[in-house]
PDB file of C-alpha atoms in Angstrom:
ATOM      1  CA  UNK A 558     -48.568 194.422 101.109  1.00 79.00           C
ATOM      2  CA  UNK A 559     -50.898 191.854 102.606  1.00 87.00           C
ATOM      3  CA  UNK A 560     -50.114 190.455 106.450  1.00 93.00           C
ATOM      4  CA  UNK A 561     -51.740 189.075 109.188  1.00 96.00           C
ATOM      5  CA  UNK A 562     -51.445 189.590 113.020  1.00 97.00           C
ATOM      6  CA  UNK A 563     -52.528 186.760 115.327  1.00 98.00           C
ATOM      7  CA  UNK A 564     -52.264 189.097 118.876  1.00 97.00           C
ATOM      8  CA  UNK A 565     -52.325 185.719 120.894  1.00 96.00           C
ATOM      9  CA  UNK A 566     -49.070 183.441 120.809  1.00 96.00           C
ATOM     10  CA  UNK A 567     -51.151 180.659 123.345  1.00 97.00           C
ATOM     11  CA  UNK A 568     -54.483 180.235 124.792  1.00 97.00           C
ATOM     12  CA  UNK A 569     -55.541 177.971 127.435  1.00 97.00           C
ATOM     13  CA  UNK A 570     -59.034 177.416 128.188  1.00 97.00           C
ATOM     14  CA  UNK A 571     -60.762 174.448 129.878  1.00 97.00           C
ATOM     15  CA  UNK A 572     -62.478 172.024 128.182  1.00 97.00           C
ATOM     16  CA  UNK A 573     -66.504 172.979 127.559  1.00 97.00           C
ATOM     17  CA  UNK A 574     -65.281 176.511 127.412  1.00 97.00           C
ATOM     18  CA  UNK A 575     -66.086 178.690 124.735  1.00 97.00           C
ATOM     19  CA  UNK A 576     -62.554 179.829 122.539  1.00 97.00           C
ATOM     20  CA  UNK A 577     -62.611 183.298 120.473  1.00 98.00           C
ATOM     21  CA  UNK A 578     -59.304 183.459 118.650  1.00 98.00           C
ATOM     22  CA  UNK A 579     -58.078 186.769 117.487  1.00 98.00           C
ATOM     23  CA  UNK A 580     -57.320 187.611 113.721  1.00 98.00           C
ATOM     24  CA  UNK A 581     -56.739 190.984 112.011  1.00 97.00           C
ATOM     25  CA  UNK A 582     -55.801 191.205 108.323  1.00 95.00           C
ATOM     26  CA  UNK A 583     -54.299 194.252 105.856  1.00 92.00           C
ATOM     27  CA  UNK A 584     -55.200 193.320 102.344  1.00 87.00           C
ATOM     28  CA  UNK A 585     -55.632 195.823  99.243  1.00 78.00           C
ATOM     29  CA  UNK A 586     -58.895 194.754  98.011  1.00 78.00           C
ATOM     30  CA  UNK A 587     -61.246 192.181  99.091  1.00 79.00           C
ATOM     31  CA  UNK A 588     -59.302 189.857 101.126  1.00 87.00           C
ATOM     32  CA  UNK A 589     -60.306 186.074 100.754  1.00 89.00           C
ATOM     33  CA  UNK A 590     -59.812 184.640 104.600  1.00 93.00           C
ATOM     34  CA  UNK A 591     -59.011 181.511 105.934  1.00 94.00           C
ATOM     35  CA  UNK A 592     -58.463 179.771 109.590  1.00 97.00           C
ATOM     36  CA  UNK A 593     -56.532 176.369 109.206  1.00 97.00           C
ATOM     37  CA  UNK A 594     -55.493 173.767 112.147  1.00 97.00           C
ATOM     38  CA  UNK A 595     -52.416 171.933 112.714  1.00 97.00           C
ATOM     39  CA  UNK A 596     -51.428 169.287 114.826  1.00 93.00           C
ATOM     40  CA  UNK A 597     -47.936 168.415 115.634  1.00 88.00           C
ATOM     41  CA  UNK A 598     -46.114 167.183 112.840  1.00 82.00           C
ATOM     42  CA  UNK A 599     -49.007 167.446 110.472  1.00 86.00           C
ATOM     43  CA  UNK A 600     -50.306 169.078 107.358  1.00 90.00           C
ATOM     44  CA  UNK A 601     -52.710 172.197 107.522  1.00 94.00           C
ATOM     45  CA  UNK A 602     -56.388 171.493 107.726  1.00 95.00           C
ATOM     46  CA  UNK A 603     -58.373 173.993 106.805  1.00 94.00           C
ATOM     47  CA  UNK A 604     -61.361 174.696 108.979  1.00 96.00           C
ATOM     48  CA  UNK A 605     -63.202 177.380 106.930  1.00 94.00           C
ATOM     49  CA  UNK A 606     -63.366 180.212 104.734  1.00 91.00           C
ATOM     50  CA  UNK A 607     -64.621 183.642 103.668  1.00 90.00           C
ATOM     51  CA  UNK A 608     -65.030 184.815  99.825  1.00 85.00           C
ATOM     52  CA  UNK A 609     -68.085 186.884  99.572  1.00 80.00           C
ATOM     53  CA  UNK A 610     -71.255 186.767 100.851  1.00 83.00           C
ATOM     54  CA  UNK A 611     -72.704 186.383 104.468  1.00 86.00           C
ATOM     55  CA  UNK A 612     -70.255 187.188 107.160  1.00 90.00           C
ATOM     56  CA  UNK A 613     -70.436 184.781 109.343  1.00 95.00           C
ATOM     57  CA  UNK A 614     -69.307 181.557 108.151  1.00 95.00           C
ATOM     58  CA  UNK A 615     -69.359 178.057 109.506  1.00 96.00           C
ATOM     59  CA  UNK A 616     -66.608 175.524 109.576  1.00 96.00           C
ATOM     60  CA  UNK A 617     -65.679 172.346 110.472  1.00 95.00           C
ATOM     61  CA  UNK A 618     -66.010 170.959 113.859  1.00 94.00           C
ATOM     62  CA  UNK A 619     -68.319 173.177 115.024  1.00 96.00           C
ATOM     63  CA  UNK A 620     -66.427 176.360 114.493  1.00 97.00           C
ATOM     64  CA  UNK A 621     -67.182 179.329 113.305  1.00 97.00           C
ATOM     65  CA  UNK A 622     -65.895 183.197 112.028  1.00 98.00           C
ATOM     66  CA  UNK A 623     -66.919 186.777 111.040  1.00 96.00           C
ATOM     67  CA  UNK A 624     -65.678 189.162 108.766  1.00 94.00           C
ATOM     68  CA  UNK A 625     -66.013 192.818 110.110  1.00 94.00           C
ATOM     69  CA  UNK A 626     -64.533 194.747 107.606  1.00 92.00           C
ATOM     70  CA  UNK A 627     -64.995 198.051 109.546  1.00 92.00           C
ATOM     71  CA  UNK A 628     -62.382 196.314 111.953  1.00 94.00           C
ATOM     72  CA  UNK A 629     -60.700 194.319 109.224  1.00 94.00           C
ATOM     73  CA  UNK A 630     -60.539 191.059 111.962  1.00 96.00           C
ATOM     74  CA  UNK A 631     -61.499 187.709 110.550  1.00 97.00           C
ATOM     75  CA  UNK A 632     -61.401 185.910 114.158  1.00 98.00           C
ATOM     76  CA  UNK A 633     -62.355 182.085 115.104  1.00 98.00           C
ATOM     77  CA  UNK A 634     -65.227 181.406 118.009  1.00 98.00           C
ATOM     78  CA  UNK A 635     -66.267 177.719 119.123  1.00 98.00           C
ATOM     79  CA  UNK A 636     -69.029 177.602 122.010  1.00 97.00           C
ATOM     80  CA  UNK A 637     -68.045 174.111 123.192  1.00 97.00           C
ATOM     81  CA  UNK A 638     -63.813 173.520 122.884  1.00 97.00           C
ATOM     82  CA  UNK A 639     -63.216 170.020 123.069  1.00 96.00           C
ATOM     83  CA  UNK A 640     -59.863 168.297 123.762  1.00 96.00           C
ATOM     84  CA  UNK A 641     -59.637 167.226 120.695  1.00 95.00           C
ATOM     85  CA  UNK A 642     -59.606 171.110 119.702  1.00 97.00           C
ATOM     86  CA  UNK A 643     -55.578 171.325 121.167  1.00 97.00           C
ATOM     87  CA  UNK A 644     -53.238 171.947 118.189  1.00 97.00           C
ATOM     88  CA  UNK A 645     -51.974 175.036 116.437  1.00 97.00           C
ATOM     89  CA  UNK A 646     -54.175 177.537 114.254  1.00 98.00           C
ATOM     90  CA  UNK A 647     -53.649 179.760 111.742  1.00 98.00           C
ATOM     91  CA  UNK A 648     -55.493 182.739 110.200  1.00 97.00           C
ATOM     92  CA  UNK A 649     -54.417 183.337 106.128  1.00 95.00           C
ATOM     93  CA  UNK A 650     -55.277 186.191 103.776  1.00 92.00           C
ATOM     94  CA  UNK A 651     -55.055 186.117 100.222  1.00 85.00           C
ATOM     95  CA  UNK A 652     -57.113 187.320  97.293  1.00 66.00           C
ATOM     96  CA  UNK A 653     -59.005 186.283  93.998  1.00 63.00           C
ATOM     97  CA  UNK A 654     -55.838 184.860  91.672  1.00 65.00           C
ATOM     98  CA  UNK A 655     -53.473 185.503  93.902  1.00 65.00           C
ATOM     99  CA  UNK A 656     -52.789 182.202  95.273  1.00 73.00           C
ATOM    100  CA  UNK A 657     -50.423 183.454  97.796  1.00 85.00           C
ATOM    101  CA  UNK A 658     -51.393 182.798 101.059  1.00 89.00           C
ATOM    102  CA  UNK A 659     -49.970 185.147 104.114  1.00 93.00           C
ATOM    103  CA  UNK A 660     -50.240 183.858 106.962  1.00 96.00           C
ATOM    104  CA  UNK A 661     -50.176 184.927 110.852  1.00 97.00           C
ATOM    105  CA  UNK A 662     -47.610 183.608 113.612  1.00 97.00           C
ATOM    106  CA  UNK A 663     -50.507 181.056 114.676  1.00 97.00           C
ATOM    107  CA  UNK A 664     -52.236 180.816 118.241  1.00 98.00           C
ATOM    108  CA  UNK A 665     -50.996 177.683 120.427  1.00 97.00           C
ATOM    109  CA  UNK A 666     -54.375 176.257 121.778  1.00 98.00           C
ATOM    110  CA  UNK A 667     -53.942 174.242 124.783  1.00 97.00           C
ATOM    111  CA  UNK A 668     -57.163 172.401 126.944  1.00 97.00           C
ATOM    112  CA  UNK A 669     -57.329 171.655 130.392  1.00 95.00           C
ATOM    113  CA  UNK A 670     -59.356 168.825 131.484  1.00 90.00           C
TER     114      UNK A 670
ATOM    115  CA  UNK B 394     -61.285 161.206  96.415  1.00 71.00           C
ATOM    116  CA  UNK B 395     -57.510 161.310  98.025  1.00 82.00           C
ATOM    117  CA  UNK B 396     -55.864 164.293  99.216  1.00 93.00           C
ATOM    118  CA  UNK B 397     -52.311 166.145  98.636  1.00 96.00           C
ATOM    119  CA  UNK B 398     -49.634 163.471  98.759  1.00 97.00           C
ATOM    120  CA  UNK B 399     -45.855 164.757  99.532  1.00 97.00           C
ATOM    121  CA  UNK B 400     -42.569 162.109  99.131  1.00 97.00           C
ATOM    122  CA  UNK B 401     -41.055 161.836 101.041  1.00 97.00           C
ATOM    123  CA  UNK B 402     -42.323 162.636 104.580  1.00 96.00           C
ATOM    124  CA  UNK B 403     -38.752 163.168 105.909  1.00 97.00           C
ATOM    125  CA  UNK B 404     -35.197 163.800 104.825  1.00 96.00           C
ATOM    126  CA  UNK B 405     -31.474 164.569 106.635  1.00 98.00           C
ATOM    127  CA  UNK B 406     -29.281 165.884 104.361  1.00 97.00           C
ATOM    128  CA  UNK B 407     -25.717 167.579 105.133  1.00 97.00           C
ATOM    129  CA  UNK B 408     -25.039 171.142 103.844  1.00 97.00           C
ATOM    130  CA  UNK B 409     -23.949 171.529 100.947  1.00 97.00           C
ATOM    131  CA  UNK B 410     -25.981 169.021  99.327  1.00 98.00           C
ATOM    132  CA  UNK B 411     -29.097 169.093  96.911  1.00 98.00           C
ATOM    133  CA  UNK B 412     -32.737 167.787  97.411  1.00 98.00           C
ATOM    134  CA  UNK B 413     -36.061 166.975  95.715  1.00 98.00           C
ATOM    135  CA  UNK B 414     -39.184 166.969  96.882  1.00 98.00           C
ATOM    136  CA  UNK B 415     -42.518 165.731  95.321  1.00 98.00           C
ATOM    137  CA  UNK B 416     -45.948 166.837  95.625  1.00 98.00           C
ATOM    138  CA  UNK B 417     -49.183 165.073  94.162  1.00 98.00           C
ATOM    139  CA  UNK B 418     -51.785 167.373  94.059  1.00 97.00           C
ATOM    140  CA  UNK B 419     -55.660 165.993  94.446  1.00 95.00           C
ATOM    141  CA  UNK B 420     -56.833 164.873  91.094  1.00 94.00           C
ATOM    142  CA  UNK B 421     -58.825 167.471  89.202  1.00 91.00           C
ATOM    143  CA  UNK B 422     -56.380 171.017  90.684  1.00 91.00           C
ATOM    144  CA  UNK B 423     -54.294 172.312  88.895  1.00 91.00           C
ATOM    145  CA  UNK B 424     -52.496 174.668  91.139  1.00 91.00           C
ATOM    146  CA  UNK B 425     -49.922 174.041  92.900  1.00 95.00           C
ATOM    147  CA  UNK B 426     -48.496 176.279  95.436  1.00 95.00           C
ATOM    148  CA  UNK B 427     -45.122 175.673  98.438  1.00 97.00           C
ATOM    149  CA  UNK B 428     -44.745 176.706 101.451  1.00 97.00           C
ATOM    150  CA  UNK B 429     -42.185 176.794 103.686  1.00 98.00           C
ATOM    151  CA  UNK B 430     -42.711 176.438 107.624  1.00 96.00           C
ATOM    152  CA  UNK B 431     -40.270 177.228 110.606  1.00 96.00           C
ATOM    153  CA  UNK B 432     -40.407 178.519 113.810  1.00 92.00           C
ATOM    154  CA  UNK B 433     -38.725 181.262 113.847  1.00 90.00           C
ATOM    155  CA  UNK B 434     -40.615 182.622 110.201  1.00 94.00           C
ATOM    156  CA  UNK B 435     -43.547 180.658 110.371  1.00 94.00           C
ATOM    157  CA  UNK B 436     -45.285 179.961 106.872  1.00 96.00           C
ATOM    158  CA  UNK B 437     -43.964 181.656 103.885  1.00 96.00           C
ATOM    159  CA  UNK B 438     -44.782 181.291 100.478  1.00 94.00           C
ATOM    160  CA  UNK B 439     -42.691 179.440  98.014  1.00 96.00           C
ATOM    161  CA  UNK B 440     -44.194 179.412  94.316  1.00 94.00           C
ATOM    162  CA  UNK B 441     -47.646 178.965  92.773  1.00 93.00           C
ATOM    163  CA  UNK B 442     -47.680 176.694  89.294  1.00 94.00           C
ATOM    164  CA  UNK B 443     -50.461 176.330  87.346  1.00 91.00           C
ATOM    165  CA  UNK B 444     -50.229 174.322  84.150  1.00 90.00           C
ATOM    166  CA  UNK B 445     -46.615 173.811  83.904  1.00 94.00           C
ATOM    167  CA  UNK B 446     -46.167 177.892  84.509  1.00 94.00           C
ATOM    168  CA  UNK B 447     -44.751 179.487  87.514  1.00 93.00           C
ATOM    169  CA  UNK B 448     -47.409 181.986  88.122  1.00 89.00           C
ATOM    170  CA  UNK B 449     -46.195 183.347  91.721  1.00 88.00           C
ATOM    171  CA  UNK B 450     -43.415 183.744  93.482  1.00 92.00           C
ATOM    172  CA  UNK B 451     -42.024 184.526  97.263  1.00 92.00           C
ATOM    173  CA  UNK B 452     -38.858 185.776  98.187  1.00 93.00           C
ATOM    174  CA  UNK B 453     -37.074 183.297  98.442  1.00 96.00           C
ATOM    175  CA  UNK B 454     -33.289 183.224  97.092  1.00 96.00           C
ATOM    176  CA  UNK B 455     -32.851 181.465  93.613  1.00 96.00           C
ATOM    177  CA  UNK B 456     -31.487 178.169  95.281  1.00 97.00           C
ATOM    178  CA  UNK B 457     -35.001 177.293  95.487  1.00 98.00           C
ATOM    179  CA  UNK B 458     -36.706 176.375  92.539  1.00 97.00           C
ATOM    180  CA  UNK B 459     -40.018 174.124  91.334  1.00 97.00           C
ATOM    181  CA  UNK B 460     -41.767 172.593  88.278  1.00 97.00           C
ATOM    182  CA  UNK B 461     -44.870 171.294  87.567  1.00 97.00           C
ATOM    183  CA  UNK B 462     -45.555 168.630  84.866  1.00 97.00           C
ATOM    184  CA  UNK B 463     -48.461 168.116  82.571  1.00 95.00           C
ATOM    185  CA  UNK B 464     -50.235 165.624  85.021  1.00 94.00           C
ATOM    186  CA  UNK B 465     -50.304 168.677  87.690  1.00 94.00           C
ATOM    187  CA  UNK B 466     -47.550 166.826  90.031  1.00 97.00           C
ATOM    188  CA  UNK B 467     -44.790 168.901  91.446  1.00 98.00           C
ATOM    189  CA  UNK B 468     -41.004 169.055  92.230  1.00 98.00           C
ATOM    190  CA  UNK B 469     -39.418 171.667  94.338  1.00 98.00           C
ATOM    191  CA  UNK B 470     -35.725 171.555  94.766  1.00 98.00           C
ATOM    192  CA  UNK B 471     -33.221 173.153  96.965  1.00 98.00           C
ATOM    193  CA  UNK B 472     -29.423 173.298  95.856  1.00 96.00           C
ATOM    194  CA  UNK B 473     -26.356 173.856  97.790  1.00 97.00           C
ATOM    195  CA  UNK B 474     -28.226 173.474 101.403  1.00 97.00           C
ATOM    196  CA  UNK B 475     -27.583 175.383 104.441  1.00 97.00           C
ATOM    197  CA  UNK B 476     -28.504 175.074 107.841  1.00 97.00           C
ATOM    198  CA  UNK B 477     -31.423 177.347 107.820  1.00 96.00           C
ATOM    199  CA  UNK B 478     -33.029 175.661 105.064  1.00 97.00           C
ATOM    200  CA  UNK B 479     -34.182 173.019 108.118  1.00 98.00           C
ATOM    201  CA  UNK B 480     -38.018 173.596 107.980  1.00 97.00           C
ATOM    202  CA  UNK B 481     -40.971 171.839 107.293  1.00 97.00           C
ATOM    203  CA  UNK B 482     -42.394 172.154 103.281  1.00 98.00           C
ATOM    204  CA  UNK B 483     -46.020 172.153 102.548  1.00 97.00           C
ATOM    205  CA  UNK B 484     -47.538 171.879  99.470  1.00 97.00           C
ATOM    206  CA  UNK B 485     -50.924 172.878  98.610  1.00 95.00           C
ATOM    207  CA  UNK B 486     -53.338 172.448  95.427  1.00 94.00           C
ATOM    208  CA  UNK B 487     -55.837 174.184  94.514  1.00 89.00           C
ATOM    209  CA  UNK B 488     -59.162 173.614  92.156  1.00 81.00           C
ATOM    210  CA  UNK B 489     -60.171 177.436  90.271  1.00 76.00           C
ATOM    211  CA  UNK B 490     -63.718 177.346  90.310  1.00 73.00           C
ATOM    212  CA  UNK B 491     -65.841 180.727  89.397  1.00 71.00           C
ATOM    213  CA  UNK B 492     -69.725 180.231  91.169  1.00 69.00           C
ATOM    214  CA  UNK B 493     -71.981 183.156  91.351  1.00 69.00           C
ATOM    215  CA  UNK B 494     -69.738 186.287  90.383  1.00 70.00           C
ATOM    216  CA  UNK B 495     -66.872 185.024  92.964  1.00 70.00           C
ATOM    217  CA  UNK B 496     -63.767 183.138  92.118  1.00 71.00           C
ATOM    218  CA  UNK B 497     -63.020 180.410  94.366  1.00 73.00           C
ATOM    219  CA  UNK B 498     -59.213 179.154  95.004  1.00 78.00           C
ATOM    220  CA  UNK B 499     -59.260 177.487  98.653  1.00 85.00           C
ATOM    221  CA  UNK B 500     -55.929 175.903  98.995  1.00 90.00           C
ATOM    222  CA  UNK B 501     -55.797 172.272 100.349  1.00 92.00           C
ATOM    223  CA  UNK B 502     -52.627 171.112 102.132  1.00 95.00           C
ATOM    224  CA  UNK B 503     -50.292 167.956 101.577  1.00 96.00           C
ATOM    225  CA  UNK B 504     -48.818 166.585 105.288  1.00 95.00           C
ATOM    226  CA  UNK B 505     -45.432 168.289 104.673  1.00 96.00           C
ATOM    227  CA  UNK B 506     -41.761 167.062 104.074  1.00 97.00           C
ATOM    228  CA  UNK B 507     -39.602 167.176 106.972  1.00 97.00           C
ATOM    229  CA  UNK B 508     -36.357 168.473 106.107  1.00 98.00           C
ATOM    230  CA  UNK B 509     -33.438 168.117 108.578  1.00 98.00           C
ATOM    231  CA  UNK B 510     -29.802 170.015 107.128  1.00 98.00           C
ATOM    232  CA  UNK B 511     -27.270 168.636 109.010  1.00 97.00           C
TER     233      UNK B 511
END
């Protein structure tokens, strides 16, 4: 069975901070890995994704993620956060055809001026 | 190119009762996959359709149910309502692409429907 454990519920970090979120995955076979944002009372964005290929991927907005497989983590690192950053994110797992998603519990981010 | 449209944005209905809800995937996908969102579960999985054919399922108890017509659009519906199923539904398309040896289904998400069970 496939699942996802977010260890942090809410993070607060000041703004111009750097932000590491924790994600750590159990998949079957080669997981396909995703971090999405949500604001309150919207839609998922999604902010990037790993398939294959080069570990380290870059998202949206300036964020970024590795894939250690040794370690089976997937988790989310911005150098800068914003304000703009505060709203809820997700980490999903999910796999080739299998369009279902699993996602974690989410991380609440919140930014102090 | 517009994104995942959902109708409506928000419902009340009483228990008891039935509901619809719509999803208009981004032209070009062909999958379309549910989710539900509460918090106290978080984000489960509904269904997956692609091309009219239910491909995926979660576990979710028969009252829930979904099509998908031959223009890709989708319906999910929820009989006999209770209480707990209050939550947020998300609907999601997706565009199969194969590039390179990997097969590429990222999953882009409507703005939800808002139900409220009263």
């Amino acid at each position: 069975a496939q699942s996802v454990t977010q260890p942090d519920i809410h993070i607060t970090v000041s703004e111009g901070a750097s932000l590491e979120l924790r994600c750590n995955y159990s998949y079957g076979a080669t997981p396909y890995l995703f971090w999405y944002v949500q604001s309150p009372g919207q839609g998922l964005q999604l902010l990037l994704k790993y398939f294959s290929g080069d570990t380290l991927v870059q998202g949206i907005k300036g964020f970024e993620a590795e894939f250690k497989r040794s370690q089976s983590s997937f988790n989310l690192r911005k150098p800068s956060v914003h304000w703009s950053d505060a709203a809820e994110y997700f980490c999903a797992v999910g796999g080739g055809s299998n369009y279902k998603l699993t996602f974690g519990k989410g991380t609440l981010l919140t930014v102090n001026p | 190119k517009a994104g995942v449209t959902q109708t409506p944005r928000y419902l009340i209905k009483t228990r008891g009762q039935q509901v619809t809800l719509s999803c208009s995937p981004i032209s070009g996908h062909r999958s379309v996959s549910w989710y539900q969102q509460t918090p106290g579960q978080g984000l489960q999985f509904l269904f997956e359709y692609f091309s009219e054919t239910q491909r995926n399922k979660g576990n979710f108890p028969g009252r829930f149910s979904g099509r998908q017509f031959s223009n890709s659009r989708s319906e999910m519906n929820v009989s006999t309502l209770e209480l707990g199923d209050s939550a947020l539904y998300l609907c999601a398309s997706s565009l199969e692409a194969w590039a390179s040896g990997t097969f590429y289904n990222e999953q882009f998400f409507g703005p939800g429907t808002r139900l409220t069970v009263l």
